[in-house]
Short mmCIF file of C-alpha atoms and ligand atoms in Angstrom, two decimals:
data_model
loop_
_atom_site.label_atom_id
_atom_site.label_comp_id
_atom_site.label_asym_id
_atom_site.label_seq_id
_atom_site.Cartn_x
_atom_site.Cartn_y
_atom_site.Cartn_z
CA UNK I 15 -3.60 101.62 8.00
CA UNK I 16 -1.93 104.49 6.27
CA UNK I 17 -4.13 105.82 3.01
CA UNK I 18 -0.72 106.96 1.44
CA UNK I 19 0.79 103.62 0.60
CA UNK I 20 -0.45 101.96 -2.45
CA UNK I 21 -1.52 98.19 -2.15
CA UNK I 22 0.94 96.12 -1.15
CA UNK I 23 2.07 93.16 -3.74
CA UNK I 24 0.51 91.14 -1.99
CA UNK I 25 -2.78 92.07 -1.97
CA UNK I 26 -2.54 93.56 -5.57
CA UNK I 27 -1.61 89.96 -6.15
CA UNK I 28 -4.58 87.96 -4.59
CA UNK I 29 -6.83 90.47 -6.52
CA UNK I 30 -5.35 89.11 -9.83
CA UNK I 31 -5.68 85.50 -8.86
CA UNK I 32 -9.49 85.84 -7.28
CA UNK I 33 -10.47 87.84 -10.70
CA UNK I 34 -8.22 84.86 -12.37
CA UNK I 35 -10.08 82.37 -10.35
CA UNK I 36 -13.35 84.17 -12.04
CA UNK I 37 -12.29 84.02 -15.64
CA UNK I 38 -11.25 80.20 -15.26
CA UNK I 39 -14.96 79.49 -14.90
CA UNK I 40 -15.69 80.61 -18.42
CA UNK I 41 -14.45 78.06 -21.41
CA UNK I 42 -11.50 79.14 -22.94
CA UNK I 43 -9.22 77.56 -25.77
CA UNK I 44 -5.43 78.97 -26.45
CA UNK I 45 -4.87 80.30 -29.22
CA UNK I 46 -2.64 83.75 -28.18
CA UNK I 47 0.45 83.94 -27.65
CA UNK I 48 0.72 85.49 -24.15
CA UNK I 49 1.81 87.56 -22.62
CA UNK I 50 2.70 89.93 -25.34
CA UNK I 51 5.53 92.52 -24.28
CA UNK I 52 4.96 96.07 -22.51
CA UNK I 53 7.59 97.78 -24.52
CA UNK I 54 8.74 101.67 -23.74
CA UNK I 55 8.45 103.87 -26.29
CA UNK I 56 11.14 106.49 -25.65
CA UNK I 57 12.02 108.23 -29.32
CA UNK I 58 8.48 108.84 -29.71
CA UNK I 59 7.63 110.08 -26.03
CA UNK I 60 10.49 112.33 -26.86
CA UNK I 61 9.65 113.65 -30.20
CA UNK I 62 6.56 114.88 -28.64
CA UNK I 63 7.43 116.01 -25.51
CA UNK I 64 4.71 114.96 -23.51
CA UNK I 65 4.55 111.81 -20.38
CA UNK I 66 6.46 108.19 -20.83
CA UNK I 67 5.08 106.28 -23.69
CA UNK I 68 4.86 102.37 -23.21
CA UNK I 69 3.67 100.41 -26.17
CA UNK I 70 1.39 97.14 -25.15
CA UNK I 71 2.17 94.72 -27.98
CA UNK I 72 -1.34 93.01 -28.50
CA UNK I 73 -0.12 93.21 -32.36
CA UNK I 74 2.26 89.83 -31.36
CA UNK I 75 -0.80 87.80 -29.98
CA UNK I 76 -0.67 85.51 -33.12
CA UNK I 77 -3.27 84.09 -35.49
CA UNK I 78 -1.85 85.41 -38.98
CA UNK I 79 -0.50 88.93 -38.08
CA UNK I 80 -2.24 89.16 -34.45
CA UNK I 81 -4.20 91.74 -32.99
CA UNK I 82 -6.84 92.40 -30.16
CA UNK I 83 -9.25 89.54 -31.69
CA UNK I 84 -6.90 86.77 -30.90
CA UNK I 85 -8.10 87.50 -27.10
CA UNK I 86 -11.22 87.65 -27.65
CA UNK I 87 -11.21 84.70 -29.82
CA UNK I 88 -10.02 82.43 -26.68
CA UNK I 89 -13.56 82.71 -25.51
CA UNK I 90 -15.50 82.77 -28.63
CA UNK I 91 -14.17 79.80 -30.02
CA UNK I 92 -14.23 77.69 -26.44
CA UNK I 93 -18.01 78.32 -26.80
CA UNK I 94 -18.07 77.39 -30.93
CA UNK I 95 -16.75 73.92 -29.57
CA UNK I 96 -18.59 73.43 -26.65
CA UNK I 97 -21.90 73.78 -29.75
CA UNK I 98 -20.36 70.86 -31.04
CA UNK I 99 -20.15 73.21 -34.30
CA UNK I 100 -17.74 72.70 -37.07
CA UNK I 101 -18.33 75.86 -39.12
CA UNK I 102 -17.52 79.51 -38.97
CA UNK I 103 -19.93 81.98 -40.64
CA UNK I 104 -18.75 85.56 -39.89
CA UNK I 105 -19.14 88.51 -41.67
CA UNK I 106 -17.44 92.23 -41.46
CA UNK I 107 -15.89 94.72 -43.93
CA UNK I 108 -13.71 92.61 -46.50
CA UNK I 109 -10.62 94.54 -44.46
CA UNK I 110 -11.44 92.33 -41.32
CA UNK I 111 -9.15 92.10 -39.07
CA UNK I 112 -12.18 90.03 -37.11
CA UNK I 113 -12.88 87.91 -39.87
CA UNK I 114 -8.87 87.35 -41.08
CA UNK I 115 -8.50 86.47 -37.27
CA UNK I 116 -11.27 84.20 -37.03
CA UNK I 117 -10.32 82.85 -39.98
CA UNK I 118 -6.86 82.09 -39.08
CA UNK I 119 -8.34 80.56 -35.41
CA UNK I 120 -10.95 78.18 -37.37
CA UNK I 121 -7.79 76.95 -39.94
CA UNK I 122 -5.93 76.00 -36.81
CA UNK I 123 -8.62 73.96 -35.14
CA UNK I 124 -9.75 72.34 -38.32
CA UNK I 125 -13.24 73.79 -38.70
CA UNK I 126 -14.75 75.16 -41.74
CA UNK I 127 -15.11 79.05 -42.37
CA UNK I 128 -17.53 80.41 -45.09
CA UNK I 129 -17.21 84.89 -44.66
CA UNK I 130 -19.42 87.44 -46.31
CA UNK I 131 -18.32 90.47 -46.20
CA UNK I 132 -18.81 93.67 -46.89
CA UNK I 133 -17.69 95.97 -49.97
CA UNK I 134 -16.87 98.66 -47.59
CA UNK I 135 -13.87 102.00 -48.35
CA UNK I 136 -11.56 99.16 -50.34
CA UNK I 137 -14.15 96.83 -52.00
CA UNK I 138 -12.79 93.26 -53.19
CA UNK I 139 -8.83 94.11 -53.62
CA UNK I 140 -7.40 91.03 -53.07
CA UNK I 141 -5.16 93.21 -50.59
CA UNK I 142 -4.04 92.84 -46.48
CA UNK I 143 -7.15 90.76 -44.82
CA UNK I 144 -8.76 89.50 -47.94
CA UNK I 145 -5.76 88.34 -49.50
CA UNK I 146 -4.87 86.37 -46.27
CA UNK I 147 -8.75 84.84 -45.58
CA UNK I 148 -8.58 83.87 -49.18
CA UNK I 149 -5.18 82.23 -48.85
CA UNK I 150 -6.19 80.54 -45.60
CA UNK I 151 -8.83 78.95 -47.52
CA UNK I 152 -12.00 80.67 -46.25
CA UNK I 153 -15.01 80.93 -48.70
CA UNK I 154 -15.66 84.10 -49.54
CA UNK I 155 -18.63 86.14 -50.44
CA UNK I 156 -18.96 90.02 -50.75
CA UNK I 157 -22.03 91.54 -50.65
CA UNK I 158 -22.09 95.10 -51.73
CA UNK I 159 -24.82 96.73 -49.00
CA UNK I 160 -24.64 100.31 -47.16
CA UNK I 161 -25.22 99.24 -43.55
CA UNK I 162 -23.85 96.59 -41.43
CA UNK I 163 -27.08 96.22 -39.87
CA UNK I 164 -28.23 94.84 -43.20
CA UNK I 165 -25.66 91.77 -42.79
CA UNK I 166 -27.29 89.39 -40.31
CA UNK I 167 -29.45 87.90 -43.01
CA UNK I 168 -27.27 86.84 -45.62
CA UNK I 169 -25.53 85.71 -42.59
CA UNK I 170 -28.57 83.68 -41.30
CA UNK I 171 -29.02 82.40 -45.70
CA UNK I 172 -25.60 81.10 -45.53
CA UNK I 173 -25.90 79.07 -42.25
CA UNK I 174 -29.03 77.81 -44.01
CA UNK I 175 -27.46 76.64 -47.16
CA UNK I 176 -24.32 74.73 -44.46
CA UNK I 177 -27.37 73.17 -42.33
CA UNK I 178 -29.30 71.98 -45.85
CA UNK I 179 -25.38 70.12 -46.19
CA UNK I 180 -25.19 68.82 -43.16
CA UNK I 181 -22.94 70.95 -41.44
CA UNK I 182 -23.08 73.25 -37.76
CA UNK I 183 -22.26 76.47 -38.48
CA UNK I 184 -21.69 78.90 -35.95
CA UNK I 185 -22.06 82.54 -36.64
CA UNK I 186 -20.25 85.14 -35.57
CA UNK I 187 -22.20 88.48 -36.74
CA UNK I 188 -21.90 92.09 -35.85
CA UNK I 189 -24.51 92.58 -33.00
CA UNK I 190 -24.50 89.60 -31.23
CA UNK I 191 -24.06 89.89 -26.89
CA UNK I 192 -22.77 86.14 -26.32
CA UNK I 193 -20.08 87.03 -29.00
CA UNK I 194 -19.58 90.67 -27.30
CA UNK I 195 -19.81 89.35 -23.76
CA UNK I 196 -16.77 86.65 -24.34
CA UNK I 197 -14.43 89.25 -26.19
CA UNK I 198 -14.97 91.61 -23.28
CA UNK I 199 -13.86 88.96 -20.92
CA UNK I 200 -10.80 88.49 -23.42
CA UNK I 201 -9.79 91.88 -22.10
CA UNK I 202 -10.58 91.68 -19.00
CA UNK I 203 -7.72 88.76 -18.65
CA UNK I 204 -5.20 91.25 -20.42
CA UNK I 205 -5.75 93.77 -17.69
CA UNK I 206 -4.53 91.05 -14.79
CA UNK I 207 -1.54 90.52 -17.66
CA UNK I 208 -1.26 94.31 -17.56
CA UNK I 209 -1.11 94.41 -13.89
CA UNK I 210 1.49 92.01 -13.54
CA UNK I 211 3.34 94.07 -15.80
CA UNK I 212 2.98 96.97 -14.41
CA UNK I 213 4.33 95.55 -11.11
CA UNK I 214 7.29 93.80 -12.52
CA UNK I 215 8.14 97.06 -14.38
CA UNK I 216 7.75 99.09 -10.89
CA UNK I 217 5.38 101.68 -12.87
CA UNK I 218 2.08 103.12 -12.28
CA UNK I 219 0.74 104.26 -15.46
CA UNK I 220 -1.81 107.00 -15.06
CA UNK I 221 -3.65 106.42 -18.85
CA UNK I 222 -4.62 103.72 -21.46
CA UNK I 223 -5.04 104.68 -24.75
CA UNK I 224 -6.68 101.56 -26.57
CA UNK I 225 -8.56 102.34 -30.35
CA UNK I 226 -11.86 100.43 -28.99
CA UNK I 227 -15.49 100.59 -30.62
CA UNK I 228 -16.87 97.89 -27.42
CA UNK I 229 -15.40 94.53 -26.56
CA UNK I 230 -11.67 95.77 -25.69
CA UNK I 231 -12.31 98.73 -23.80
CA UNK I 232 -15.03 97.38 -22.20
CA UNK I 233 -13.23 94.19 -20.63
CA UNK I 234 -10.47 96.51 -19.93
CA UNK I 235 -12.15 98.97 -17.71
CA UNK I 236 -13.90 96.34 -16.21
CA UNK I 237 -10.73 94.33 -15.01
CA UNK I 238 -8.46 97.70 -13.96
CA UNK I 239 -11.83 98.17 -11.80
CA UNK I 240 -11.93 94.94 -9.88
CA UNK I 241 -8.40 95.08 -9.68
CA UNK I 242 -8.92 98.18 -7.72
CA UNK I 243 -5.84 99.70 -10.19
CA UNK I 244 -6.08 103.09 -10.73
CA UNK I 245 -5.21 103.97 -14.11
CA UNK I 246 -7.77 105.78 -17.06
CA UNK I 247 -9.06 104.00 -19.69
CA UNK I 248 -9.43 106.46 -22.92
CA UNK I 249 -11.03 104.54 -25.75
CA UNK I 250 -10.64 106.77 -29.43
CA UNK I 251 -13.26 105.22 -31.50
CA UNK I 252 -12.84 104.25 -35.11
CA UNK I 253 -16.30 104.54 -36.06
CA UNK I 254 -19.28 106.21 -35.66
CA UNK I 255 -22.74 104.47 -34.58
CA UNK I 256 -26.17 105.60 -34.26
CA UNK I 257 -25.91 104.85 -30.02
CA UNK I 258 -23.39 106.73 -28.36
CA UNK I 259 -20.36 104.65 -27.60
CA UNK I 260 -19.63 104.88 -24.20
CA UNK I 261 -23.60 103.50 -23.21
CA UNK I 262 -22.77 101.07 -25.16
CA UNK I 263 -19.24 99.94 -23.96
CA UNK I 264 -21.04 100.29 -20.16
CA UNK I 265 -23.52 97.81 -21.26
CA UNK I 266 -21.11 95.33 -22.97
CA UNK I 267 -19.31 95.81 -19.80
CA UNK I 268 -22.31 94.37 -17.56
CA UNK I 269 -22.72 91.93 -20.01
CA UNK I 270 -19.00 90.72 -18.86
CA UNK I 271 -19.55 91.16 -15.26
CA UNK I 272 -22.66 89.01 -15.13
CA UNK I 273 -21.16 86.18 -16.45
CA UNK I 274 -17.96 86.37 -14.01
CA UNK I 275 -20.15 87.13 -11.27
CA UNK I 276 -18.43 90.29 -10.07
CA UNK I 277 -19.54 92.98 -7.71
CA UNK I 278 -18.02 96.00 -9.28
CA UNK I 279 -19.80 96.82 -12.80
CA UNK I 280 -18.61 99.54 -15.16
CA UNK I 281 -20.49 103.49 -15.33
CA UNK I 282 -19.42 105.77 -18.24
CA UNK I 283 -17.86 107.71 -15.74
CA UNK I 284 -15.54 105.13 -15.26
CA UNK I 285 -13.57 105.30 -18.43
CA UNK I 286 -13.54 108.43 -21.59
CA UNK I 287 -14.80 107.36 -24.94
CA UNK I 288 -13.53 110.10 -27.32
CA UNK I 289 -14.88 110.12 -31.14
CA UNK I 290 -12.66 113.11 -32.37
CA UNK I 291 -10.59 111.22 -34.78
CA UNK I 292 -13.04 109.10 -36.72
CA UNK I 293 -12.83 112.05 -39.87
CA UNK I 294 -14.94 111.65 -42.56
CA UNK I 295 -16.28 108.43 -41.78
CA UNK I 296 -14.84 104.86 -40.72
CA UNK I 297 -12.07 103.44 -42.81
CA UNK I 298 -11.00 106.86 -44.62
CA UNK I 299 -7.33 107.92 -43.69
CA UNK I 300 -7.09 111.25 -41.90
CA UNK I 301 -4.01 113.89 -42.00
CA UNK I 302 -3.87 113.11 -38.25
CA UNK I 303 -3.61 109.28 -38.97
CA UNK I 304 -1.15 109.52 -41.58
CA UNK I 305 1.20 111.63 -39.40
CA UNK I 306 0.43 109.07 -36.55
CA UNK I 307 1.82 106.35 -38.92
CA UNK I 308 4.76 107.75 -39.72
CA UNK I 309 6.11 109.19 -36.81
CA UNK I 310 5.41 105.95 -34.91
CA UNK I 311 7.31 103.77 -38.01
CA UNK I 312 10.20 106.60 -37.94
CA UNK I 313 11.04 106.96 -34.11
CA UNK I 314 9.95 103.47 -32.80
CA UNK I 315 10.09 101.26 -35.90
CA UNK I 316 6.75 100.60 -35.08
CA UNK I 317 4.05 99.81 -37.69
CA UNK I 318 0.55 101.10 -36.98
CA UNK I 319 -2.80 100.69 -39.04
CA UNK I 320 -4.75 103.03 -41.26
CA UNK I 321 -7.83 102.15 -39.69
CA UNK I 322 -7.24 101.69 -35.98
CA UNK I 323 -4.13 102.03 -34.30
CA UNK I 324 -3.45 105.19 -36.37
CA UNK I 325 -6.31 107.13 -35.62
CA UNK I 326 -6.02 106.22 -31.78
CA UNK I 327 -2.47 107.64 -31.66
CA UNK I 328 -3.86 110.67 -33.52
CA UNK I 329 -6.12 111.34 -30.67
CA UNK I 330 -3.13 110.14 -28.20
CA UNK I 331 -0.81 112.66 -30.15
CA UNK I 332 -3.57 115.28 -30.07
CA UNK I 333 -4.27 114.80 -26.23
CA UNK I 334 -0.40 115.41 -25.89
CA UNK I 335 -0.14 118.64 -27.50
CA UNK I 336 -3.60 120.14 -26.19
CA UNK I 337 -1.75 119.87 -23.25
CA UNK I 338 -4.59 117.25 -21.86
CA UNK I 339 -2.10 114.57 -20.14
CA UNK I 340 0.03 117.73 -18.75
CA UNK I 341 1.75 116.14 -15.52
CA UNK I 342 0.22 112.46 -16.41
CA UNK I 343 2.54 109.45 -15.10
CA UNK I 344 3.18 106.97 -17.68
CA UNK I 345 0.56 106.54 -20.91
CA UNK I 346 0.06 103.14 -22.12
CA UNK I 347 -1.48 102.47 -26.00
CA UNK I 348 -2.77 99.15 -26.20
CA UNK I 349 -1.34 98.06 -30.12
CA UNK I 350 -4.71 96.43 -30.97
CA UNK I 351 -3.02 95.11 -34.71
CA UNK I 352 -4.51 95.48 -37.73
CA UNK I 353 -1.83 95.35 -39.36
CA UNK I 354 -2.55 93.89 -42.86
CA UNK I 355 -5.01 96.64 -43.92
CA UNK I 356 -2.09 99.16 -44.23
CA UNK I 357 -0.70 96.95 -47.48
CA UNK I 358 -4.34 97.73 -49.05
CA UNK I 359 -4.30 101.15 -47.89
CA UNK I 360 -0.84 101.69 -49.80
CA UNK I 361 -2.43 104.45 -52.31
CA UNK I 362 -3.78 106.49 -48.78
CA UNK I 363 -0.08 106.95 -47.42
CA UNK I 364 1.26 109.31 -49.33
CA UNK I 365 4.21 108.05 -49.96
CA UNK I 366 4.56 107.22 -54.44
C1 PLP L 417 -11.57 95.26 -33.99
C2 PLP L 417 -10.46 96.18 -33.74
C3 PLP L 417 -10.56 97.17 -32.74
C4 PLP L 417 -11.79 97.38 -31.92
O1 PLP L 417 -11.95 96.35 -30.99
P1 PLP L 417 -13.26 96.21 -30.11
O2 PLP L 417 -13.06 94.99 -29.32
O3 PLP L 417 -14.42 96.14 -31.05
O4 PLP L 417 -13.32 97.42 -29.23
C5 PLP L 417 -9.46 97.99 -32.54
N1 PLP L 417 -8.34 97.86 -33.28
C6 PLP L 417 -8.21 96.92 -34.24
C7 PLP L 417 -6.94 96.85 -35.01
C8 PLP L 417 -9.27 96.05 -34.50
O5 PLP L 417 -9.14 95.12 -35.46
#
């Protein structure tokens, strides 16, 4: 009855399986390659002088150059089937890793993809994500509009035009809470896988640093929480919206926990949502980023994105050195991909 010993394995163990047990009762195809390694991070914990760095590999889950969508897709595309649709109509920024992802997920199962997407900070280079949705066949339509909000009707005009042809399209936009509800629950599965991990390794990792706008921290918080495992989830956001993004990751978060049915639910005091290192504005490369990039690709080998990844190890590199994880126990970052935008970002890197 002791307070000072931590669960025992156990117990830690039948947590996993009865929030396991929770998931299984939501459709789910594979499609990721799991689970993907928890990898230390030594040279670069080192070079900075600050806690144990452990690198979670979500960059390896597959579907053409991985990242956190593959997870997320699982669920997303269990429920496309289960509509008896054979269409994807998705839209994003033409440097998607969403759409590339979705694209890549569609190709495999055989279902049509039609994309619009958005001129966004590199337009129509047939670069990183648009190259690849192009070569994986996808049709392809950019629309050059200033808001995102602005996209669900040419979304809605293209499922149109597939019904008038006969086909069942299935759309995947921006704002949509069945689509945000199943990628939450994506993440709440890698948190058991994180778990396990965690126990194997014989670690107890104090942090999570995870580049998140909604679905990944959400689901993540959500699962260390009914897992009872004690460890904080710091979410650097990419981009900046009009609600403020830890409401909004709290509500995604319910979303998730209604459909498992579980009794713990998710407060913004449960997790830190930190906007510092958006810069100017989404997609634009900061100096943080850029020194993020390289120190990662010079001690570790290890490739981040200009978009993402980057601008959550800024903050992670930042917290370091502002002295903010002074004393922490191990820090994990979550390696959410991206991983083809750097090749259209080559001009950014300072490096010609
Ligand atoms: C989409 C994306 C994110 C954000 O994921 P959410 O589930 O929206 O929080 C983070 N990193 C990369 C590389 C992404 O493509």
């Amino acid at each position: 009855m002791s307070t000072a010993v931590a669960p025992s394995a156990p117990h830690a163990a039948a947590r996993r399986e009865a929030l396991a047990a929770r998931i299984a009762t939501v459709p789910r195809l594979r499609l990721a390659m799991l689970p993907t390694p928890l990898e230390p991070a030594s040279r670069l914990s080192a070079a900075l002088g600050g806690p144990e760095i452990l690198i979670k590999r979500d960059d390896m889950t597959g579907l053409a150059f991985g990242g956190n969508k593959t997870r997320q897709l699982e669920f997303i595309f269990a429920d496309l089937q289960a509509r008896g649709c054979d269409t994807l109509v998705a839209g994003a920024y033409t440097q998607s890793n969403w759409c590339r992802q979705m694209t890549a997920a569609a190709c495999k199962l055989g279902l049509g993809v039609s994309l619009v997407l958005v001129h966004g900070e590199k337009g129509p280079k047939l670069q990183g994500n648009l190259l690849l949705d192009r070569l994986m066949g996808a049709s392809v339509d950019i629309v050059d509009i200033d808001s995102m909000e602005k996209l669900q009707p040419h979304l809605d005009a293209k499922a149109e035009t597939l019904r008038a042809e006969g086909k069942k399209p299935y759309i995947v936009g921006p704002f949509v809470a069945n689509t945000l509800e199943l990628g939450a629950i994506g993440y709440v599965q890698c948190a058991i896988e994180l778990d396990e991990q965690f126990e194997a390794q014989g670690i107890a990792p104090s942090h999570l640093y995870v580049c998140g706008a909604n679905m990944t921290p959400a689901g993540l918080a959500l699962g260390f929480k009914a897992l009872g495992r004690d460890i904080r989830v710091v979410g650097i956001t990419p981009i900046q919206w009009r609600e403020d993004r830890a409401t909004d990751i709290a509500r995604i978060a319910g979303f998730a926990q209604k459909r498992l049915g579980l009794d713990v639910g998710l407060g913004t005091e449960d997790f830190d949502s930190d906007d510092g290192y958006i810069g100017p504005r989404y997609g634009v490369v900061t100096p943080g980023c850029l020194e993020a990039l390289r120190l990662a690709a010079s001690k570790e080998g290890l490739i981040l994105d200009p978009v993402y990844t980057g601008k959550a190890m800024a903050g992670l590199i930042d917290h370091v050195r502002s002295g903010r994880l002074r004393g922490a126990g191990p820090v994990v970052f979550l390696h959410t991909g991206g991983l083809p935008a750097l090749f259209a970002y080559a001009e950014d890197l300072g490096l010609e």
